[in-house]
Coordinates of C-alpha atoms in Angstrom, one line a residue:
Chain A
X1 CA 46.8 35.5 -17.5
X2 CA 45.1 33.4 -15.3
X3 CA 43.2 35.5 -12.9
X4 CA 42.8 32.5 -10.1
X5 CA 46.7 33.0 -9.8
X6 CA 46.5 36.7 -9.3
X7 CA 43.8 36.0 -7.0
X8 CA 45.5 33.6 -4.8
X9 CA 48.4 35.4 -5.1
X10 CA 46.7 38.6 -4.2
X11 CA 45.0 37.0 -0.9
X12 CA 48.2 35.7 0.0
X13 CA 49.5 39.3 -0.4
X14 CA 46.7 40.9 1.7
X15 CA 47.4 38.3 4.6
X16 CA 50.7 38.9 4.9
X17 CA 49.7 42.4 5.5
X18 CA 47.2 41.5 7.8
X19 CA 50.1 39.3 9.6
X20 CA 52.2 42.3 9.3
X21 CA 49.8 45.1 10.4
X22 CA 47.5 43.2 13.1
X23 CA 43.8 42.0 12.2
X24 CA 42.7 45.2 10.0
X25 CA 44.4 46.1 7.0
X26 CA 44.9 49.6 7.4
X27 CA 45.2 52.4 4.7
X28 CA 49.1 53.4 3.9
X29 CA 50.8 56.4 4.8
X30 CA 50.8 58.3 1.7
X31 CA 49.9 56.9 -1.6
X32 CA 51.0 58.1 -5.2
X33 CA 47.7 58.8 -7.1
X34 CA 48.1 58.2 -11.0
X35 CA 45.1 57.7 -13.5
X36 CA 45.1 54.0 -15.0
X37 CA 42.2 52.5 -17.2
X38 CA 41.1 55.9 -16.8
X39 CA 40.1 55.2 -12.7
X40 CA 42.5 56.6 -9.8
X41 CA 44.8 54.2 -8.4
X42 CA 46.8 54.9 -5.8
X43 CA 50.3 53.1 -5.7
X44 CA 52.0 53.2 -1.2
X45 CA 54.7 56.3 -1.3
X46 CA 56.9 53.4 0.3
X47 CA 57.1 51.7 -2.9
X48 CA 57.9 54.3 -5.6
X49 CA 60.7 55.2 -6.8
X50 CA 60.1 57.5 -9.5
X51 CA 58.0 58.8 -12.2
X52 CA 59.7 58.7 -15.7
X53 CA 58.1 59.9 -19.2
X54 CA 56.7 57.3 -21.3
X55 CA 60.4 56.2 -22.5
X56 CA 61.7 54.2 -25.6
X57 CA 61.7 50.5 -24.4
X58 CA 63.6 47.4 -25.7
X59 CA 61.3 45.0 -26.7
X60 CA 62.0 41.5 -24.7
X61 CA 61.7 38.8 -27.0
X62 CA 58.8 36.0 -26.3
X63 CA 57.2 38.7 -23.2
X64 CA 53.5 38.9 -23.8
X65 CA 51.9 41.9 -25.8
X66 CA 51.1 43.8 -22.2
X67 CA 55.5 43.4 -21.6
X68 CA 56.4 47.0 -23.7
X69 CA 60.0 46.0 -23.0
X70 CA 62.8 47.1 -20.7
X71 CA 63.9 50.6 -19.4
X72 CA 67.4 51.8 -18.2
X73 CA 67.1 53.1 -14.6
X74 CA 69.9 54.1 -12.8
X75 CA 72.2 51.6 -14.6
X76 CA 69.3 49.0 -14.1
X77 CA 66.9 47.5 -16.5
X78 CA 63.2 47.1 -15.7
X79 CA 60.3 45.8 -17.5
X80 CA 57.8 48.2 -17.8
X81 CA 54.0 46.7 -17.4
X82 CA 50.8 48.2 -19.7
X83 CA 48.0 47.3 -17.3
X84 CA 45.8 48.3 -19.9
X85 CA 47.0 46.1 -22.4
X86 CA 46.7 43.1 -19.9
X87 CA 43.2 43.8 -19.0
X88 CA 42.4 44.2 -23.1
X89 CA 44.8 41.1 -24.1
X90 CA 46.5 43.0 -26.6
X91 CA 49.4 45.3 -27.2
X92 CA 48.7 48.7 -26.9
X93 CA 50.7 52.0 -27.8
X94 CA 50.6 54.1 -24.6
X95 CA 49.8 58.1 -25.6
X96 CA 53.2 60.1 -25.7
X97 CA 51.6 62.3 -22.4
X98 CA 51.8 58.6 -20.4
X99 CA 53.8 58.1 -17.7
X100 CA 56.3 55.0 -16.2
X101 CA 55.9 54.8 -12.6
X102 CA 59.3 52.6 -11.3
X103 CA 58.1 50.9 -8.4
X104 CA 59.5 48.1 -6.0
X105 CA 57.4 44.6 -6.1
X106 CA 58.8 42.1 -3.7
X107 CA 62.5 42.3 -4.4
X108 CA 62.6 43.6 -7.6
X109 CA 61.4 47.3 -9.4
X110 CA 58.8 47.1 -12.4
X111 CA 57.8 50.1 -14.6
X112 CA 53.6 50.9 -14.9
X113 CA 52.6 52.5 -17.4
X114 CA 49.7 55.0 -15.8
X115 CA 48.1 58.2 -17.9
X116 CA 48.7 60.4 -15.7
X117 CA 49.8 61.2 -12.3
X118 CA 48.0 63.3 -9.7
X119 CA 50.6 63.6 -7.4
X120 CA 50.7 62.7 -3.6
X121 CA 48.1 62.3 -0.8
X122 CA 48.3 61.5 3.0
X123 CA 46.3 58.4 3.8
X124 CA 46.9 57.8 7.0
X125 CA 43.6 56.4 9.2
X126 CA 41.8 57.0 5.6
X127 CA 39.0 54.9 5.5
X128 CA 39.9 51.7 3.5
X129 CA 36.9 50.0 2.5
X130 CA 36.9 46.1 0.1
X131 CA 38.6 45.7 -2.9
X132 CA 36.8 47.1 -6.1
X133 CA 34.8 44.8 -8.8
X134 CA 36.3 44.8 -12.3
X135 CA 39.0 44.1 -14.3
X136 CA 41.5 45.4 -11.9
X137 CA 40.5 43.5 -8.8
X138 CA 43.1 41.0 -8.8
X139 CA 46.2 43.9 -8.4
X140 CA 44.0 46.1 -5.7
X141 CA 44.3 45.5 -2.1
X142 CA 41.1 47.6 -1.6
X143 CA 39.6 51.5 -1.8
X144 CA 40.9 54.1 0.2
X145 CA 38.5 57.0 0.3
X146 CA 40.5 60.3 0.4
X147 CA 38.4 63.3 0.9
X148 CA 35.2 62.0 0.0
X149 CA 36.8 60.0 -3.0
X150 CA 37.8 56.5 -4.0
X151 CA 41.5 56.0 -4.7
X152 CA 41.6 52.1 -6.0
X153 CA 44.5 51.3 -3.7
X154 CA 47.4 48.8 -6.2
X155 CA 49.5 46.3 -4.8
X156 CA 52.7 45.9 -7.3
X157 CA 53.9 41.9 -6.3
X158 CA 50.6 41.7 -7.1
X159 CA 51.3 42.5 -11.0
X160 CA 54.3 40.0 -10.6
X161 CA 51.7 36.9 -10.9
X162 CA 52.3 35.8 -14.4
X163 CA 55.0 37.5 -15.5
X164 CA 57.1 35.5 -17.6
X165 CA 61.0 35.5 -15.7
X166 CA 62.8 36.9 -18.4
X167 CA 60.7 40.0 -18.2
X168 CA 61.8 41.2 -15.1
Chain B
X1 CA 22.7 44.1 -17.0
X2 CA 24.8 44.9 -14.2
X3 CA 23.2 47.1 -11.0
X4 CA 25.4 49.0 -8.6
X5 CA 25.0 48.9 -5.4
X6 CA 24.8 52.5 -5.1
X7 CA 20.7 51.9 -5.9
X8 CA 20.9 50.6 -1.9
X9 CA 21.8 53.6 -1.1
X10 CA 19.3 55.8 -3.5
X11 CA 16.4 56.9 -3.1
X12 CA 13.6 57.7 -5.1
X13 CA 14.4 61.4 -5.4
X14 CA 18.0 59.9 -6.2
X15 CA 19.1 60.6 -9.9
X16 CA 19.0 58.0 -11.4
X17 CA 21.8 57.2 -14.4
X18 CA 22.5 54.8 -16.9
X19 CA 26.4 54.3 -17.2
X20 CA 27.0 52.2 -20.4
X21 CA 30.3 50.7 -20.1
X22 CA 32.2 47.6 -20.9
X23 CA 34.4 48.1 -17.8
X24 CA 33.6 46.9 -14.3
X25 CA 36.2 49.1 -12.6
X26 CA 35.4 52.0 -14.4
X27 CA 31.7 51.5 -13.3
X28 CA 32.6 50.5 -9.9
X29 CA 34.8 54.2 -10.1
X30 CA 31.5 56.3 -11.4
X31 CA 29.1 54.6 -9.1
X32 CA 31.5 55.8 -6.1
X33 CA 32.4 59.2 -7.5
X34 CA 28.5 60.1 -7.6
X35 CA 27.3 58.5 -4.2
X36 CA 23.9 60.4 -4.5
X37 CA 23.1 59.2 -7.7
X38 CA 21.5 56.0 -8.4
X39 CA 23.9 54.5 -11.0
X40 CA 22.9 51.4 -13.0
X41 CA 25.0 49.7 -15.9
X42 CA 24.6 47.9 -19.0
X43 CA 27.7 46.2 -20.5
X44 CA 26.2 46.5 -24.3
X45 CA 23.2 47.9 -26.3
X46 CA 21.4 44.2 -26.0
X47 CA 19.7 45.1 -22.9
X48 CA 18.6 48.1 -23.7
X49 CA 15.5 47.7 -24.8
X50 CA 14.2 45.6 -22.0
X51 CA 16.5 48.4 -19.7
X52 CA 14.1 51.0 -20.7
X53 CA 11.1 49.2 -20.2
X54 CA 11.4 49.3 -17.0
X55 CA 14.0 52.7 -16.0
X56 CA 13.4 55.9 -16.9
X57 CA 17.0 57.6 -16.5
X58 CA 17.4 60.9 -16.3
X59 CA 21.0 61.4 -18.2
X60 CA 22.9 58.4 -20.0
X61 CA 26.5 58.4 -19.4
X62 CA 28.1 56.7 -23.0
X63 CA 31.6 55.2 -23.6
X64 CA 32.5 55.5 -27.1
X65 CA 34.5 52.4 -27.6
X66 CA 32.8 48.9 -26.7
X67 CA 32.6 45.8 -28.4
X68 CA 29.9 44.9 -30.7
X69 CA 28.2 48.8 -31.0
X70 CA 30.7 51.9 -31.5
X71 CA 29.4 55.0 -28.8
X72 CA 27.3 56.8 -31.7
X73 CA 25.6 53.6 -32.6
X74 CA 24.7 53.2 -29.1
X75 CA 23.4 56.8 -28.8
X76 CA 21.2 56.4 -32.4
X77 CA 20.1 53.0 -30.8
X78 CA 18.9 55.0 -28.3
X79 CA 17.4 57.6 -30.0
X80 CA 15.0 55.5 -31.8
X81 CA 14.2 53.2 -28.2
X82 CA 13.0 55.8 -26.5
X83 CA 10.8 59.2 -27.6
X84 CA 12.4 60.8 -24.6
X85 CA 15.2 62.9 -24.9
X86 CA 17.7 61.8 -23.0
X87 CA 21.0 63.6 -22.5
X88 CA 24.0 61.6 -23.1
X89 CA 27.3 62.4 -21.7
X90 CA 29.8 61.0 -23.6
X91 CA 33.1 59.1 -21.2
X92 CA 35.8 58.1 -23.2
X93 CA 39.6 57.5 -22.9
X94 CA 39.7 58.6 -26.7
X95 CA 41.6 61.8 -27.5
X96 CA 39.8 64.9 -26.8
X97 CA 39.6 66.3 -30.6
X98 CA 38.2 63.0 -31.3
X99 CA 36.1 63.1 -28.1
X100 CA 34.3 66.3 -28.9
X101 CA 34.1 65.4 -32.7
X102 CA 31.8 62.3 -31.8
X103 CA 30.3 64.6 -29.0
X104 CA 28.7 66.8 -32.2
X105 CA 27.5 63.7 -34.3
X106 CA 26.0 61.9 -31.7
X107 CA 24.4 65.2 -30.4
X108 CA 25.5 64.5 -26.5
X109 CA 25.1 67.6 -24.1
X110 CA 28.9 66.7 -22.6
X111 CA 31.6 65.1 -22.7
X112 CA 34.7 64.3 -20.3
X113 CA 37.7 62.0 -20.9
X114 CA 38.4 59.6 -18.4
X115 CA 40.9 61.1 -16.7
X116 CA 40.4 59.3 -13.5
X117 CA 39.0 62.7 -11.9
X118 CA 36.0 62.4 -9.9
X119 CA 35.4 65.9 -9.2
X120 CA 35.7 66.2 -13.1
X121 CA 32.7 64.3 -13.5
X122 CA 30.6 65.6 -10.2
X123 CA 30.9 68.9 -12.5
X124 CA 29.5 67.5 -15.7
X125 CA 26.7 65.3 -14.1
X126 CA 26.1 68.9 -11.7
X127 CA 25.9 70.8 -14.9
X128 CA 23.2 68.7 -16.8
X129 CA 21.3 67.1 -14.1
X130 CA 21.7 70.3 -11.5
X131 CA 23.0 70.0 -7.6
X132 CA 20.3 67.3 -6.8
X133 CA 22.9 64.5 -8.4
X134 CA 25.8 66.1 -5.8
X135 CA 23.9 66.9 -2.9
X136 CA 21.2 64.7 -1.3

């Protein structure tokens, strides 16, 4: 992927927040805290839909590696997204004990593959402090601290950067 | 070598860690999870050498699985840089048989699989380095 799209993409996301929410981006409601690359990241309540078990997924043809393929919600089908595998480049076979978390990205749903979920935390007036360094920047909108610790606060439209059409 | 900037907030009573890890977010995620340590970072074994030349840290906390040098190379590389004993405490996403089986070879006084849980890892470092590394 090319990480000055996700980037320009991302800043584009965080001012429309901005737009939306006055001159400080503030800290969501509630966020739904899941383990991914072995870090929590914290996904707004507003914006999940559910938490599935790591599901069998048809493969879509041509989708890169980090693609695992499709799942059937509610009569729908999303692509489910390995974050790990797009960080790493490669394809990746998510433990059985994984997770899918469905969640809305602009105006359509995606799957994320997370290891784990925590469950849910109230974040409102949390501190929300710059976006974290690393591999995961370009998805995070910045770090919520919750009780002393950092949640690495996701934005899904973010993941939506790069993601071939037919995938979704 | 990569420095965190929790050394701005450390002090010299601050413990002071080595966290070897490929992974930027996962350092960026230890070095806020212990905000009274003084967390520092190489990326690979090459800088270790001239790392140790010039820190003397108190625990080593080890992925297992990073490019170029497998965690127990690392942790023999180590052994034979420095005459100290240092503890290493191994964090890995690796299953946890596998976890503890490398934890044996390489002789490490913990290990925790990245789970994602800071408080997880407050107790390990609090175990081998004692409450200085929690509380200031």
């Amino acid at each position: 992927m090319t990480r000055t799209g996700a980037d320009a993409a991302l800043a584009a996301l965080r001012g429309r927040l901005v737009t939306l929410e006055g001159p400080t981006l503030r800290a969501p409601a509630a966020l739904v805290v899941c383990a991914v690359h072995g870090v929590r990241v914290g996904v707004d309540l507003a914006l999940c839909r559910e938490v599935l078990p790591l599901a069998a997924t048809t493969p879509v043809p041509e989708a890169p590696p980090w693609v695992l393929g499709l799942v059937r919600v509610a009569e729908r089908e999303i692509a489910v997204l390995d974050l790990v595998g797009r960080i790493e480049g490669s394809s990746r076979l998510p433990a059985l004990d994984e997770h899918i978390l469905v969640v809305h990205a602009d105006d359509r749903e995606l799957g994320i593959v997370v290891e784990s979920v925590f469950g849910v935390v109230a974040t409102e007036g949390a501190s929300l402090q710059e976006p974290p360094v690393g591999e995961l920047a370009s998805w995070m909108l910045g770090v919520v601290e919750h009780e002393g610790d950092p949640i690495f606060w996701l934005e899904p439209a973010a993941l939506l950067v790069d993601l071939p059409g037919d995938a979704t | 070598m990569g420095n965190l900037k929790n050394e701005e907030v450390g002090s010299s009573r601050a413990c002071r860690l080595l966290l070897v890890d490929d992974s930027a977010t996962v350092a960026e995620f230890v070095s806020r999870a212990l905000p009274h340590c003084n967390v520092e970072r190489l990326e690979n074994f090459v800088d270790l050498p001239a790392y140790l030349r010039k820190a003397s840290p108190e625990a080593v906390i080890l992925d297992v699985e990073m490019p170029g040098l497998s965690g127990q190379g690392f942790a023999q590389y180590l052994r034979r840089c420095t005459k100290a004993e240092i503890p290493i405490v191994l964090y890995s996403s690796v299953d946890s048989a596998r976890l503890a089986a490398i934890s044996d070879e390489v002789g490490a006084v913990a290990a925790l699989r990245k789970t994602g849980d800071p408080a997880a890892l407050r107790d390990i470092i609090h175990k081998v380095l004692g409450p200085r590394a929690i509380h200031p």
